Short mmCIF file of N, CA, C and O in Angstrom, two decimals:
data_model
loop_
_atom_site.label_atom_id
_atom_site.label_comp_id
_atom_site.label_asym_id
_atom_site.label_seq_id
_atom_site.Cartn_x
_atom_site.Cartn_y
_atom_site.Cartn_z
N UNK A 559 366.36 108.91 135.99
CA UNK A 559 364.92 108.93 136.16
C UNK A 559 364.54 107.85 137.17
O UNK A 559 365.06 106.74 137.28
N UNK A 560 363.35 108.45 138.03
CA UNK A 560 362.72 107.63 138.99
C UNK A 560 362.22 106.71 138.43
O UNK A 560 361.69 106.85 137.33
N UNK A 561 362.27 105.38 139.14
CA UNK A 561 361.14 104.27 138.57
C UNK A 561 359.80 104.65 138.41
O UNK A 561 359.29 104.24 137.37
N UNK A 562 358.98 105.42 139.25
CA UNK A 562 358.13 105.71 138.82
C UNK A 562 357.36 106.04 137.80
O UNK A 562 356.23 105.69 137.45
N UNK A 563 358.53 107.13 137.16
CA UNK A 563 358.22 107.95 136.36
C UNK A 563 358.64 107.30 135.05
O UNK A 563 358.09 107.78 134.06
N UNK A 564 359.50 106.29 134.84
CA UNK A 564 359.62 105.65 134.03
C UNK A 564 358.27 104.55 133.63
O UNK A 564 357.73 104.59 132.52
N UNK A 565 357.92 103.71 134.56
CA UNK A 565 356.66 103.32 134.53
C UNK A 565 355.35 104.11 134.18
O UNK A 565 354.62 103.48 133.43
N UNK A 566 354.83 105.52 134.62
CA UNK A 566 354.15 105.95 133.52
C UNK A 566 354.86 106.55 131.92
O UNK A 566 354.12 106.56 130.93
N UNK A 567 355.99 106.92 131.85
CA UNK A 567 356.36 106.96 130.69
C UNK A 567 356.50 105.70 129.71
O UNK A 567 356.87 105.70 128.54
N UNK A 568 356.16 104.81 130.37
CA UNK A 568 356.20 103.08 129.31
C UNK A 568 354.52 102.76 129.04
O UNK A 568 354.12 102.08 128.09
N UNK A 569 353.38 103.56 130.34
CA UNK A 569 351.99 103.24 129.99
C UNK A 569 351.95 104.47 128.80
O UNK A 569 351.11 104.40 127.91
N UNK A 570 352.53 105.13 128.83
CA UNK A 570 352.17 106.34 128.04
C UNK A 570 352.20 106.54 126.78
O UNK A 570 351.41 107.19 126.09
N UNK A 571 353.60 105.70 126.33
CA UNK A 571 354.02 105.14 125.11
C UNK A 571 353.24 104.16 124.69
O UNK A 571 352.81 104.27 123.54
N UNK A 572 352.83 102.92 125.54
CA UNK A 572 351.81 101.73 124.99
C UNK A 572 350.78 101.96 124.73
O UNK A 572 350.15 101.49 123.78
N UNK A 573 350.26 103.04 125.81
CA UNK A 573 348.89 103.62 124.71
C UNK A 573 348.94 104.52 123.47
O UNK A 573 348.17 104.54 122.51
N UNK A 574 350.03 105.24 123.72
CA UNK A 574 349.90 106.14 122.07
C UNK A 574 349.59 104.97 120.80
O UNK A 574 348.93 105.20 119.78
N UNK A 575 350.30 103.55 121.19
CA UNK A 575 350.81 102.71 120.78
C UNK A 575 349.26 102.04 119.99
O UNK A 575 348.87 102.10 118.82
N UNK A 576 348.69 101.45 121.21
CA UNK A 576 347.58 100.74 120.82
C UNK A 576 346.57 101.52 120.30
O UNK A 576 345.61 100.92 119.83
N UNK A 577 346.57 103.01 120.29
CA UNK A 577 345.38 104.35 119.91
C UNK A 577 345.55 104.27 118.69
O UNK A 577 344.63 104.01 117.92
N UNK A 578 347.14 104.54 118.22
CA UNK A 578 347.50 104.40 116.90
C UNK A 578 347.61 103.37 116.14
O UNK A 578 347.79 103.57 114.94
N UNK A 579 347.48 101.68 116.78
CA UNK A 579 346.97 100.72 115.91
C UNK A 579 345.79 100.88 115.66
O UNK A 579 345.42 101.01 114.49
N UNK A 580 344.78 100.91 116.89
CA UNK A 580 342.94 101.09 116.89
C UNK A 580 342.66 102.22 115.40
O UNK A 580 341.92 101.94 114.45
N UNK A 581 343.40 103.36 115.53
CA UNK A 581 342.88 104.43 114.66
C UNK A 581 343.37 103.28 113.42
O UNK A 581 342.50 102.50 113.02
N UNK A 582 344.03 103.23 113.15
CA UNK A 582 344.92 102.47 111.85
C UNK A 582 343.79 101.12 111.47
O UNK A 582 342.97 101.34 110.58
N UNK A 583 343.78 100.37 111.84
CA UNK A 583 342.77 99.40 111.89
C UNK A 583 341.38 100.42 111.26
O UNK A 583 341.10 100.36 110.06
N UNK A 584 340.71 101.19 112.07
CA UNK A 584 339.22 101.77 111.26
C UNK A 584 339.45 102.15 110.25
O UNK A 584 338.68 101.69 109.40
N UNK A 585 340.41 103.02 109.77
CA UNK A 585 340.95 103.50 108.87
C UNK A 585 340.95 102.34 107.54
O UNK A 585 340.45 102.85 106.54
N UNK A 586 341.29 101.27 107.39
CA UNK A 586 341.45 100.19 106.92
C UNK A 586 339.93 99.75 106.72
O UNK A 586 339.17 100.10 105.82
N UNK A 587 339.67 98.87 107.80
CA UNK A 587 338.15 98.99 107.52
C UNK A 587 337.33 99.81 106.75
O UNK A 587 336.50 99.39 105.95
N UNK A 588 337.54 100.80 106.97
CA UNK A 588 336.38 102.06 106.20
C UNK A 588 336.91 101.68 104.81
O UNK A 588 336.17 101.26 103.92
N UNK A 589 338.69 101.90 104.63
CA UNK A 589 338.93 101.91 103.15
C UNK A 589 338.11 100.92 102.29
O UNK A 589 337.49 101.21 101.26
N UNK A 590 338.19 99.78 102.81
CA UNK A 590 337.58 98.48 102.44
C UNK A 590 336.17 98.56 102.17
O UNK A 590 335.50 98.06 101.26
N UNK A 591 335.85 99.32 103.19
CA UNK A 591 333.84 98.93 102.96
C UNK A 591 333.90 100.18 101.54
O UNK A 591 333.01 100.23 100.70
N UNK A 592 335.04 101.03 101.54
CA UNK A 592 334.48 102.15 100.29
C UNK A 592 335.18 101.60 98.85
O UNK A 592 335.00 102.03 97.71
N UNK A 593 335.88 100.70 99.25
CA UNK A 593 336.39 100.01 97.64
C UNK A 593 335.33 99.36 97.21
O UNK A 593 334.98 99.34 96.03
N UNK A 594 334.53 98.59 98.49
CA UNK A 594 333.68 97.32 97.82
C UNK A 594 332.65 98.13 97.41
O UNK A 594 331.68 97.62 96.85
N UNK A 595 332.68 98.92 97.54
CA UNK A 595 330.88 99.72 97.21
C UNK A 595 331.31 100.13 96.18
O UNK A 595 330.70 99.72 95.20
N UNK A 596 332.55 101.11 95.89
CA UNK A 596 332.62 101.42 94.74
C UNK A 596 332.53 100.40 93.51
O UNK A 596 331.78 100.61 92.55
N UNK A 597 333.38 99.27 93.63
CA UNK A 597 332.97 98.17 92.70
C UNK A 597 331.90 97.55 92.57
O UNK A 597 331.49 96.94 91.59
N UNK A 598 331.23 97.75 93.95
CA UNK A 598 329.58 97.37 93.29
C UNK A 598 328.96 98.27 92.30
O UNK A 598 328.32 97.94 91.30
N UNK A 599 329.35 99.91 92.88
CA UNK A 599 328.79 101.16 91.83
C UNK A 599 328.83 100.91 90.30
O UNK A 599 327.98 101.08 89.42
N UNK A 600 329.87 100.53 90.29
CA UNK A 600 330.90 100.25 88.95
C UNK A 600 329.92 99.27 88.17
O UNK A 600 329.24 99.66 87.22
N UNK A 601 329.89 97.88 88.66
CA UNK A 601 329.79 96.96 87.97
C UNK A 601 328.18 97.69 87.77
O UNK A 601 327.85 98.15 86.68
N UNK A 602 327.73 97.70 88.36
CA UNK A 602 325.72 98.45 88.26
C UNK A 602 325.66 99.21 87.02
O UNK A 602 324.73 99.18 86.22
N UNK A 603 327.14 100.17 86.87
CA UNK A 603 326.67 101.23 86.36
C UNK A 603 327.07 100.43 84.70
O UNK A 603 326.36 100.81 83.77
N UNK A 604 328.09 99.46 84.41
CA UNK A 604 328.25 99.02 82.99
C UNK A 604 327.40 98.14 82.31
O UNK A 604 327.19 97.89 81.12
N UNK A 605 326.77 97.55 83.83
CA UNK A 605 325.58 97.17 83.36
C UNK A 605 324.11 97.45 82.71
O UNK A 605 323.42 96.79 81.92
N UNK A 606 323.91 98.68 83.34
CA UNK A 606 322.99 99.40 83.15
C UNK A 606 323.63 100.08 81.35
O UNK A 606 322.94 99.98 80.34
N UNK A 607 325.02 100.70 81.37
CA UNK A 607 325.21 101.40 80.24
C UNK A 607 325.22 100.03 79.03
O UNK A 607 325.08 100.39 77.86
N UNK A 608 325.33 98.87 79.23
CA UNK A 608 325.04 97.62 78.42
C UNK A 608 323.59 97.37 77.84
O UNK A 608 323.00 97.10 76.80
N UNK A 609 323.40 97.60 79.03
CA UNK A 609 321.41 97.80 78.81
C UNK A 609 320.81 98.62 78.25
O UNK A 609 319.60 98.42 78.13
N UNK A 610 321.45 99.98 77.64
CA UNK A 610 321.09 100.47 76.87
C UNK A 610 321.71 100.74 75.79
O UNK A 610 321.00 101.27 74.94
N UNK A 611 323.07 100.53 75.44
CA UNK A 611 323.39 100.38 74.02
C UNK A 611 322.24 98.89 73.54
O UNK A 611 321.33 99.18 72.77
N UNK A 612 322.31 97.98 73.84
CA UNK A 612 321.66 96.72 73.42
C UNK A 612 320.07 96.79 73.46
O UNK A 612 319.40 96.18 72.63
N UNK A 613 319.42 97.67 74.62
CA UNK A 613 317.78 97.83 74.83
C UNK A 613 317.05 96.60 75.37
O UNK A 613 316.02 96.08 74.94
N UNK A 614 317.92 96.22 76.53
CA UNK A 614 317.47 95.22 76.96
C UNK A 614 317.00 93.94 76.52
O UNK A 614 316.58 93.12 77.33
#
């Protein structure tokens, strides 16, 4: 193989590279912002079901 062609086959690979960290990374993020909400859901909701076995 030509140098050339080796040189875009190495940009070609580094970007699949960095696309597939970037995607990986949001992916992560999102998971995170949907755990913390859910445990906010959570804690709201035993609270609330506390609040009414007891009646405030």
């Amino acid at each position: 193989m030509n140098n050339k062609g080796f040189a875009i086959t190495t940009m070609v690979y580094a970007l699949v590279i960095l696309l597939s960290m970037s995607m990986f990374l949001v992916l992560n993020i999102l998971d995170n912002n949907y755990n913390d909400n859910k445990e906010l859901v959570n804690s709201i909701q035993e609270e609330l079901d506390e609040c009414l076995k007891t009646g405030c």
